[in-house]
mmCIF file of C-alpha atoms in Angstrom:
data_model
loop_
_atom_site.group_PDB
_atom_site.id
_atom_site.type_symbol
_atom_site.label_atom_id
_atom_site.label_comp_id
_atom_site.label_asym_id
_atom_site.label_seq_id
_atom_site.Cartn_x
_atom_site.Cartn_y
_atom_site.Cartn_z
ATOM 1 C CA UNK A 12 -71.415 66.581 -179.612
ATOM 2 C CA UNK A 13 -69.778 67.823 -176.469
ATOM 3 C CA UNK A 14 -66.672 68.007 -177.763
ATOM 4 C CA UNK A 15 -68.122 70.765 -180.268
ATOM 5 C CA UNK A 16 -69.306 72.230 -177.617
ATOM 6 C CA UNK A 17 -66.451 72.509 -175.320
ATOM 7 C CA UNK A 18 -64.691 73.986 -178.513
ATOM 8 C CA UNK A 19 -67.699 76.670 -178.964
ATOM 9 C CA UNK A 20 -67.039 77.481 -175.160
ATOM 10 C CA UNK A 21 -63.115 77.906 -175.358
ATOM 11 C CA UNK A 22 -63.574 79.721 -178.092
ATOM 12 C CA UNK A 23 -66.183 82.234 -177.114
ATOM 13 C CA UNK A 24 -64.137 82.348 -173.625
ATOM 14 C CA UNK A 25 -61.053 83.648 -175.636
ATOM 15 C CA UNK A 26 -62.985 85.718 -177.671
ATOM 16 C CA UNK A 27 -64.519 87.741 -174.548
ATOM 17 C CA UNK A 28 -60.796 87.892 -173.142
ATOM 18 C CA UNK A 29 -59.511 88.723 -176.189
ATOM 19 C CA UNK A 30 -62.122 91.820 -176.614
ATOM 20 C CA UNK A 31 -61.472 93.182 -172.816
ATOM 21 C CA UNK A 32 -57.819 92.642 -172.837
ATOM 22 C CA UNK A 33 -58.607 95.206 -176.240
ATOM 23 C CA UNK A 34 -60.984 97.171 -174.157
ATOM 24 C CA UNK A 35 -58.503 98.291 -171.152
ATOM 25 C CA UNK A 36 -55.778 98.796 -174.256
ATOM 26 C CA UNK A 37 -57.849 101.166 -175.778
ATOM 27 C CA UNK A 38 -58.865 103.089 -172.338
ATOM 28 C CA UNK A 39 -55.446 102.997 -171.697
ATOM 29 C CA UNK A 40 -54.135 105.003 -175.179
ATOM 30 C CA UNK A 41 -56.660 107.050 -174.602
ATOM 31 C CA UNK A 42 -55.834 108.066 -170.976
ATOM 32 C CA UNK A 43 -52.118 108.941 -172.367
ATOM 33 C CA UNK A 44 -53.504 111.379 -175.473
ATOM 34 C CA UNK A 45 -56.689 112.630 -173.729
ATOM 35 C CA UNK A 46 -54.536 114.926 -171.932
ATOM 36 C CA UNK A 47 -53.038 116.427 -174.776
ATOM 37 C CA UNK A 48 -55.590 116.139 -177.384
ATOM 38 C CA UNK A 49 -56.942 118.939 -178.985
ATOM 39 C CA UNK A 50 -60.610 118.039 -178.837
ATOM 40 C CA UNK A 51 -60.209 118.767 -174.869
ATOM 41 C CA UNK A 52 -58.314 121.941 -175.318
ATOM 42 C CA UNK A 53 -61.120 124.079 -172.903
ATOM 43 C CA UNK A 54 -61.770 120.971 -170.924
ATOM 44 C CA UNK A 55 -63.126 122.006 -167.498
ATOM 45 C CA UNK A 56 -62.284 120.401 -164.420
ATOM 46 C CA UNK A 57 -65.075 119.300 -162.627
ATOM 47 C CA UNK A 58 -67.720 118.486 -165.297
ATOM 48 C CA UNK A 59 -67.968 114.774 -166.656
ATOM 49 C CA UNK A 60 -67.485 114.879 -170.628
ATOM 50 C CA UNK A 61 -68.660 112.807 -173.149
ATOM 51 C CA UNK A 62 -66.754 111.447 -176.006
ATOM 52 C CA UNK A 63 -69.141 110.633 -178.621
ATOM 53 C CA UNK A 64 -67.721 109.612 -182.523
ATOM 54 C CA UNK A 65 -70.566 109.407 -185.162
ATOM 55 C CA UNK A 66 -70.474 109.294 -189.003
ATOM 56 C CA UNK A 67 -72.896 110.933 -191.070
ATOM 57 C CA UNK A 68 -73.875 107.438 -192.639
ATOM 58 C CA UNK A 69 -73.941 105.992 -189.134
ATOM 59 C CA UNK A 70 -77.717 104.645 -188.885
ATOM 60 C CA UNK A 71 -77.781 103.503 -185.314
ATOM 61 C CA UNK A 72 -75.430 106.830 -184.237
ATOM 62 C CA UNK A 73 -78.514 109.086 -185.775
ATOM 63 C CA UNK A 74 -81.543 107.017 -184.754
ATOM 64 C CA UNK A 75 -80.502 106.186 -180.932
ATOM 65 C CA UNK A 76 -77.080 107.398 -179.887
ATOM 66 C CA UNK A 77 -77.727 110.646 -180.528
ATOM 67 C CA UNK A 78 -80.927 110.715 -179.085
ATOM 68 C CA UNK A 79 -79.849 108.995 -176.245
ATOM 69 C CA UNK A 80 -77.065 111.736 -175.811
ATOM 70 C CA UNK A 81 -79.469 114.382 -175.759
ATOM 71 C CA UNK A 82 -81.794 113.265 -173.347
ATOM 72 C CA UNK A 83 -79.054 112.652 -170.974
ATOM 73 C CA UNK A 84 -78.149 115.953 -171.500
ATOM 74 C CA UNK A 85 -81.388 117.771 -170.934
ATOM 75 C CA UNK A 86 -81.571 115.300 -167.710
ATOM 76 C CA UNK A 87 -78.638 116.433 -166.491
ATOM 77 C CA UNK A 88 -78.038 119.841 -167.985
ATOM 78 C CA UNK A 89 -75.321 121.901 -169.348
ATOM 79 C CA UNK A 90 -73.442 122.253 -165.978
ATOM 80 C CA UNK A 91 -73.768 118.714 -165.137
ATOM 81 C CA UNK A 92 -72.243 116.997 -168.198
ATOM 82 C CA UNK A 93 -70.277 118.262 -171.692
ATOM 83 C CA UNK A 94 -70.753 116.192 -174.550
ATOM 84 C CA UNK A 95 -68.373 116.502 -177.454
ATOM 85 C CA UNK A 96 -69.741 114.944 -180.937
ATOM 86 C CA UNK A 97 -66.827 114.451 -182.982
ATOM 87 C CA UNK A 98 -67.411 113.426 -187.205
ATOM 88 C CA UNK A 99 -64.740 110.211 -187.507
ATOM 89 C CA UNK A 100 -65.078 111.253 -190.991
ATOM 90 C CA UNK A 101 -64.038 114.886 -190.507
ATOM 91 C CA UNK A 102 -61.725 114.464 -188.062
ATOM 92 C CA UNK A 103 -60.051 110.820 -188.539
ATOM 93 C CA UNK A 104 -56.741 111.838 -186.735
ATOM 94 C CA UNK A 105 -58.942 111.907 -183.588
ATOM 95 C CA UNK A 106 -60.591 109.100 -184.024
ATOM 96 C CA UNK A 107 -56.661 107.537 -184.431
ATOM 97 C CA UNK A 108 -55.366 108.831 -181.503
ATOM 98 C CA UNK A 109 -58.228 107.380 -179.646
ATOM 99 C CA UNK A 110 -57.741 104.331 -180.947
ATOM 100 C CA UNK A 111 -61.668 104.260 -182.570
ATOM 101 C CA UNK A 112 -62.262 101.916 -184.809
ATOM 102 C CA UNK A 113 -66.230 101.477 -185.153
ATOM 103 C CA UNK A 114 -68.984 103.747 -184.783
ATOM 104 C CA UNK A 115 -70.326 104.772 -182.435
ATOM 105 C CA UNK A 116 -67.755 104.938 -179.850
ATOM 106 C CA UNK A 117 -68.495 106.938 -176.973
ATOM 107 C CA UNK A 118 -65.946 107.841 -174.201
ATOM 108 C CA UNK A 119 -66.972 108.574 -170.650
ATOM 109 C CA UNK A 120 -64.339 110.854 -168.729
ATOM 110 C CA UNK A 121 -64.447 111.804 -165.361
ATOM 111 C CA UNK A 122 -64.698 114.797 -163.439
ATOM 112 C CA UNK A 123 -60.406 115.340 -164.084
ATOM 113 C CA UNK A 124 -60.302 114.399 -167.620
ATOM 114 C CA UNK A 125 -59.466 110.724 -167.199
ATOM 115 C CA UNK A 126 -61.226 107.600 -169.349
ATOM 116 C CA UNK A 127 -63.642 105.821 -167.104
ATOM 117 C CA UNK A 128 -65.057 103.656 -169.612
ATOM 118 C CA UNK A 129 -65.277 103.147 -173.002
ATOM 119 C CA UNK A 130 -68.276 101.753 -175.157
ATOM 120 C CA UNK A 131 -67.432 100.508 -178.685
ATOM 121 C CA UNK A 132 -71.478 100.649 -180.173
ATOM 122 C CA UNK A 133 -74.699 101.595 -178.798
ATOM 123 C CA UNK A 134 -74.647 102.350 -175.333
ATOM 124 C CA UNK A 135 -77.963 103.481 -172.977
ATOM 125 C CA UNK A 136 -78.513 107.029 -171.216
ATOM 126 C CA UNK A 137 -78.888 104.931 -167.676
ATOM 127 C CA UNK A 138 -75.407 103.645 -167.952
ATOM 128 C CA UNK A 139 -73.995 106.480 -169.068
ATOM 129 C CA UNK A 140 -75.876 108.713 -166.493
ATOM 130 C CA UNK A 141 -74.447 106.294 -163.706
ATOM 131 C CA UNK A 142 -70.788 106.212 -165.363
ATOM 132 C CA UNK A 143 -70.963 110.258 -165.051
ATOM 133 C CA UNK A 144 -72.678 110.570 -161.350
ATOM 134 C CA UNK A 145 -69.362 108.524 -159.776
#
């Protein structure tokens, strides 16, 4: 019995490394083609943006992301934060170059344009409204 569950351990251990090790990859890709990408071609210095990818058929996306996102938004207000909803299934070439591979994905950049974090799924509006006040 302890055996199984030292494997269970080791293997949930790897798992969790194996997922950030993807985590800072993915930040990273996106730090090199955020720059250049066209989705941030009137990016504004000085305002935190947020990344957001949806699908139309994306249940949680429409029933608490999105909500989520516009609360924060109203909190905040125009000036304070840009949010950029990008359809994965309109635009798949961004959602490539990003390096998105489930919905939702949302992408907190800082006040320069760089990736502070990524969240791969649902993600609340008090962690993303302390992610954006740094």
């Amino acid at each position: 019995m302890i055996e199984r569950l030292a494997i269970v351990g080791v293997v949930s251990l790897v798992g969790f490394i194996l997922y950030q090790v993807y985590m800072r990859r993915q930040l990273q890709k996106a730090g090199q083609s955020i720059a250049v990408d066209p989705l941030l071609s009137d990016f504004k210095p000085g305002i935190p943006t947020i990344v957001y990818f949806t699908t139309p058929m994306c249940a949680p996306c429409r029933l608490q992301q999105t909500p989520t996102l516009q609360r924060l938004q109203e909190e905040v207000g125009l000036e304070g934060l840009r949010v950029i909803r990008v359809d994965a299934t309109d635009d798949p070439q961004a959602a490539e170059r990003l390096g998105v591979f489930s919905v939702p994905t949302t992408f907190v950049l800082d006040r320069e344009g760089k990736p502070r974090s990524v969240y791969n799924g649902l993600v609340d509006g008090k962690t993303l409204k302390q992610q954006i006040q740094v």
